[in-house]
Short mmCIF file of C-alpha atoms in Angstrom, two decimals:
data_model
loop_
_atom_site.label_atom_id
_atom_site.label_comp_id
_atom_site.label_asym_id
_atom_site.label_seq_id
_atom_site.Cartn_x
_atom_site.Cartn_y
_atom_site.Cartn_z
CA UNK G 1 3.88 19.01 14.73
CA UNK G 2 3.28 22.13 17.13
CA UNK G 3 1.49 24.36 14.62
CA UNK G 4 4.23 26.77 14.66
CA UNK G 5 6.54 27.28 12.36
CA UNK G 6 9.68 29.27 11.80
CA UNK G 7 12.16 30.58 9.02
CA UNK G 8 14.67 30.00 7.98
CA UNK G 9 15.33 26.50 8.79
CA UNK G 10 19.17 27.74 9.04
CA UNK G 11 21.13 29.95 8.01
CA UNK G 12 24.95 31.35 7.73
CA UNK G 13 25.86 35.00 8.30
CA UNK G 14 29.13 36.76 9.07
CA UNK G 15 30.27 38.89 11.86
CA UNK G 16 28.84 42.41 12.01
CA UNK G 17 25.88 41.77 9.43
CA UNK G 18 22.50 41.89 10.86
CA UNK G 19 19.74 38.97 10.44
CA UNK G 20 15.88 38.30 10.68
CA UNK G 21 14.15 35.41 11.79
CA UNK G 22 10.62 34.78 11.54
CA UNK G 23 8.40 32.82 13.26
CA UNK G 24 3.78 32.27 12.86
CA UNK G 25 2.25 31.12 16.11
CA UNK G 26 0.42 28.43 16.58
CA UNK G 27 -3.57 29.40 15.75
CA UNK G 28 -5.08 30.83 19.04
CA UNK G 29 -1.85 31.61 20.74
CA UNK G 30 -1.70 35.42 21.36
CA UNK G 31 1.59 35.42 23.22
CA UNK G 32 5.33 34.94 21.39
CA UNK G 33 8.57 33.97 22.87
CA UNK G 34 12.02 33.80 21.94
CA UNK G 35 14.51 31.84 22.96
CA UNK G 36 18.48 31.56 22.47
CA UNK G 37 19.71 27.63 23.13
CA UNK G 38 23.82 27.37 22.65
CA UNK G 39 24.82 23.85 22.08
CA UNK G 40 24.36 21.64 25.12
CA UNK G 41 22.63 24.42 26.73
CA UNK G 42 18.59 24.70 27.66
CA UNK G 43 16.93 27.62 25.89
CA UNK G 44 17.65 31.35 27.64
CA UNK G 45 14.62 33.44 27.33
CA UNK G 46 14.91 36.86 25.34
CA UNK G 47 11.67 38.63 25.01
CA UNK G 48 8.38 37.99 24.94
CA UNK G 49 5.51 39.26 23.23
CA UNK G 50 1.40 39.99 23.63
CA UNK G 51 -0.79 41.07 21.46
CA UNK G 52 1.88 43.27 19.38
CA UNK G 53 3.81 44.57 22.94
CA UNK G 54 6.82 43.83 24.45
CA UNK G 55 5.98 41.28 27.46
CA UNK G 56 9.13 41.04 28.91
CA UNK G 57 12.69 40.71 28.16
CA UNK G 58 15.68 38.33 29.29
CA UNK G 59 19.28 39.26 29.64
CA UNK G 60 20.18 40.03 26.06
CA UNK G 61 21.62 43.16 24.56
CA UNK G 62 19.38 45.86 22.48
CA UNK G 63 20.43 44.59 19.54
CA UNK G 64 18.47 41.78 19.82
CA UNK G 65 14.81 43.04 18.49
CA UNK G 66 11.61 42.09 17.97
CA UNK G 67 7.94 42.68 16.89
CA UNK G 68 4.71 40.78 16.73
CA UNK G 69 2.35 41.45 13.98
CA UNK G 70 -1.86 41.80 14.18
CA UNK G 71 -1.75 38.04 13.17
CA UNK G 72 0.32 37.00 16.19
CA UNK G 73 3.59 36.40 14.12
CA UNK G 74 6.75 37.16 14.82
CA UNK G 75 10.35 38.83 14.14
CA UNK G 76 13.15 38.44 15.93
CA UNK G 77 16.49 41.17 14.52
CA UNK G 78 19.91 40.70 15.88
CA UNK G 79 21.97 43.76 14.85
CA UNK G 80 25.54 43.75 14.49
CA UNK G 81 25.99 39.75 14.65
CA UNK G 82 28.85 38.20 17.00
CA UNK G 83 30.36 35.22 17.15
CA UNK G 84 28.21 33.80 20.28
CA UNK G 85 25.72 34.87 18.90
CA UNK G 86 25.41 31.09 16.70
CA UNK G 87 22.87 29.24 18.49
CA UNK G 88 19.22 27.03 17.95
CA UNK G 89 16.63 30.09 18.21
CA UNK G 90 13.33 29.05 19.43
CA UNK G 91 10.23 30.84 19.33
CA UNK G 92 7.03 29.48 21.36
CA UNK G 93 3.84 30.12 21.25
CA UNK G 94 0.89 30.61 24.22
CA UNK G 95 -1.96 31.21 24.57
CA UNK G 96 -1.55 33.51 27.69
CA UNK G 97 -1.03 31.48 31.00
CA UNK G 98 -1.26 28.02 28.60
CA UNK G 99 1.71 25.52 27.77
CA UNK G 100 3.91 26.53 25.34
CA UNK G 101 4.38 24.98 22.06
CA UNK G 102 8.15 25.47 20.31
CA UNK G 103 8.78 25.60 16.31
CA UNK G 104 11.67 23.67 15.18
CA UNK G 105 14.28 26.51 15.67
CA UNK G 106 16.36 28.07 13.73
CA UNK G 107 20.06 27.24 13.08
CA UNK G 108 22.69 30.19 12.79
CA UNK G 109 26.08 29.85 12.22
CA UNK G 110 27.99 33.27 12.93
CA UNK G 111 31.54 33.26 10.74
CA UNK A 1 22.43 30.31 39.43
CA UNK A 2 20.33 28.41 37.42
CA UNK A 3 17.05 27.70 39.14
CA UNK A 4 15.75 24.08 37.74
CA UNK A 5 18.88 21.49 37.71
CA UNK A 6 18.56 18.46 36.15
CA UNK A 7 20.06 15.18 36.90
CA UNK A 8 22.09 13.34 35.39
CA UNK A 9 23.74 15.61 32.79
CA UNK A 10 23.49 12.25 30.41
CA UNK A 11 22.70 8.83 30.30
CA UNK A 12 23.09 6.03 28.74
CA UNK A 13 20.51 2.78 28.65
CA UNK A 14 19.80 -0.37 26.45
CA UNK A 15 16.60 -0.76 24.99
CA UNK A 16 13.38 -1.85 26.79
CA UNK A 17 14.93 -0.77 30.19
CA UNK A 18 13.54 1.99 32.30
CA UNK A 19 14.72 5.19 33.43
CA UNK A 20 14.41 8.32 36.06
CA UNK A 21 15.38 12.02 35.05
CA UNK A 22 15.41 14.52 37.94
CA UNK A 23 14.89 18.08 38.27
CA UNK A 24 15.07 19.93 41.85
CA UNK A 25 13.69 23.65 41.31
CA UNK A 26 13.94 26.88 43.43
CA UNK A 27 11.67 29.08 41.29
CA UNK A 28 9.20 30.85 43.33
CA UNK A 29 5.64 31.49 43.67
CA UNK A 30 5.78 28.40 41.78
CA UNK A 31 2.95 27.76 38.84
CA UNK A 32 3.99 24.54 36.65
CA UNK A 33 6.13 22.55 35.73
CA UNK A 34 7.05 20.90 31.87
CA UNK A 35 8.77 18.15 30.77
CA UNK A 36 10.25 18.95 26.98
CA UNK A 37 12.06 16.30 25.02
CA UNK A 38 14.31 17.98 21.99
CA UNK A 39 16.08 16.09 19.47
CA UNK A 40 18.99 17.52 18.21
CA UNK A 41 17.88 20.79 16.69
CA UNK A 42 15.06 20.75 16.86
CA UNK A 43 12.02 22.26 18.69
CA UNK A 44 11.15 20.74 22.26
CA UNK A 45 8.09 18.68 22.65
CA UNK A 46 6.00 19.13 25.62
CA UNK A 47 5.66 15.68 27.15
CA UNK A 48 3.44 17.05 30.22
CA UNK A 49 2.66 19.71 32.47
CA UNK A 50 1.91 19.73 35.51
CA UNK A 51 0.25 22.29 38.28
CA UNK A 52 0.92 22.39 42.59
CA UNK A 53 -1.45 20.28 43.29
CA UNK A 54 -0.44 17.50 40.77
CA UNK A 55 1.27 14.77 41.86
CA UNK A 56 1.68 12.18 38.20
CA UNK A 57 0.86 12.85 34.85
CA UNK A 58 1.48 10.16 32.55
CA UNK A 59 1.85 10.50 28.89
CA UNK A 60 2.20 6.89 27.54
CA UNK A 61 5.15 5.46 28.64
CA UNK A 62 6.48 8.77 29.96
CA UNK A 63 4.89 9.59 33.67
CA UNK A 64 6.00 12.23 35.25
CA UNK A 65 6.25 13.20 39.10
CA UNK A 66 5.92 16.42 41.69
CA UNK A 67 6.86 16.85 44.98
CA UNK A 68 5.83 20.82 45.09
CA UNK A 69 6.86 20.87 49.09
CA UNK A 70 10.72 19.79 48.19
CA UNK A 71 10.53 21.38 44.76
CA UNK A 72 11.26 18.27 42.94
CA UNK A 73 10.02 16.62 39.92
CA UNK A 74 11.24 13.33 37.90
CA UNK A 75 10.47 11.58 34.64
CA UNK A 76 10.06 8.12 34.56
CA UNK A 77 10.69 6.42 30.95
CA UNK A 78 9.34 2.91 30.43
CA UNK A 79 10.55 0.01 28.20
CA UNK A 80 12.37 2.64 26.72
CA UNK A 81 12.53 3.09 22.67
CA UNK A 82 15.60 3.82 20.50
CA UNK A 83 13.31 6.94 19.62
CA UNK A 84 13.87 8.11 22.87
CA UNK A 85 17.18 9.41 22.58
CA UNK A 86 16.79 13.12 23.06
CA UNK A 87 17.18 15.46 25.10
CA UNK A 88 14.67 15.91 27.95
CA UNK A 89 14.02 19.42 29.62
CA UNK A 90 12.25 20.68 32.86
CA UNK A 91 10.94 24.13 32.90
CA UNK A 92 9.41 25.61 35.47
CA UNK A 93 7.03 28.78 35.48
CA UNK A 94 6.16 31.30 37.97
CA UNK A 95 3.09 33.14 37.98
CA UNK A 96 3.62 35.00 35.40
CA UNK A 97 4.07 33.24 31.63
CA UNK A 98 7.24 34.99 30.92
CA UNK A 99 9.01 33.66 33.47
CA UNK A 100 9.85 30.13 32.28
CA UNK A 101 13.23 28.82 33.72
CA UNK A 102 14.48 26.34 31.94
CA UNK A 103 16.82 24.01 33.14
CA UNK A 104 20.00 22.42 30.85
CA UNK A 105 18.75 19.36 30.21
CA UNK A 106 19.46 15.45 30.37
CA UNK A 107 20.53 13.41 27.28
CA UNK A 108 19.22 10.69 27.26
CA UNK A 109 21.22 7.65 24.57
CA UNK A 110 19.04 4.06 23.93
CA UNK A 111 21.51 1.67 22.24
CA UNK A 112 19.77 -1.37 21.18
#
């Protein structure tokens, strides 16, 4: 166990519909990321987040959101699902410069 | 182009033999390098981490390597488990945190 955990553990939306996943850092770790990992596939980075700012940002669309709370937690919002968009989404925690530890993902299946 | 490639894509060994993962890098100014092993969906597990001027880190049976002049690291599983079926993942960071490049991974079977 990494300390961090995420929710939901999966989940099943439908095209167009917009979804919210959560994750709560590991204690001491001020920094969040997100990733996107497509079956087969390593993790793609999306954003990034320290100490409640946006830290950096992959090569995903605006509708992909986020926002880190005074605790460190975390939101990631996907607007306006797509089918690609089903995929393991990972969210790590840091603490700055330090190793990352993952939560166990979250599973979402786009119909 | 991806910047960390792993080698082989998978593999397949029988229990209580070794093995040797690779991952060749181009991501520069370089700052570390991680070994992850994932089971299917789940999380990755770091396994180690290691800076420039680190050449081995071992982590139980798992010891990993780094070559920072060719840009090339491998992972060296001994008297391997079937608990070590998983995938196994390099990333590699730059300076700065965000910039974690993650390569796609080798999958790694133990039949008994």
């Amino acid at each position: 166990e990494t300390g961090v955990t995420q929710s939901p553990t999966h989940l099943i939306k439908t095209r167009g519909q917009q979804v919210t996943l959560r994750c709560s850092s590991q204690s001491g770790h001020n920094t969040v990321s997100w990733y996107q990992q497509a079956l087969g596939q390593g993790p793609q980075f999306i954003f990034q987040y320290y100490r409640e700012e946006e830290n950096g940002r992959g090569n995903f669309p605006p509708r992909f959101s986020g926002l880190q709370f005074p605790n460190y937690s975390s939101e990631l919002n996907v607007n306006a699902l797509e089918l690609d968009d089903s995929a393991l989404y990972l969210c790590a925690s840091s603490p700055g410069q330090g190793a990352a530890s993952f939560g166990p993902g979250t599973r979402l299946l786009v119909l | 182009k991806n910047q960390v490639e792993q080698s082989p894509q998978s593999l397949i060994i029988l229990e209580g033999k070794n093995c040797t993962l690779q991952c060749n890098y181009t991501v520069s100014p370089f700052s570390n390098l991680r070994w992850y092993k994932q089971d299917t969906g789940r999380g990755p597990v770091s396994l180690t981490i290691m800076t420039f001027s680190e050449n081995t880190k071992s982590n139980g049976r798992y010891t990993a390597t780094l070559d920072a002049d060719t840009k090339q690291s491998s992972l060296h599983i001994t008297a391997s488990q079937l608990s070590d079926s998983a995938s196994y993942i390099c990333v590699v960071s730059a300076n700065n945190n965000n910039d974690m490049r993650f390569g796609a991974g080798t999958r790694l079977t133990v039949k008994p």
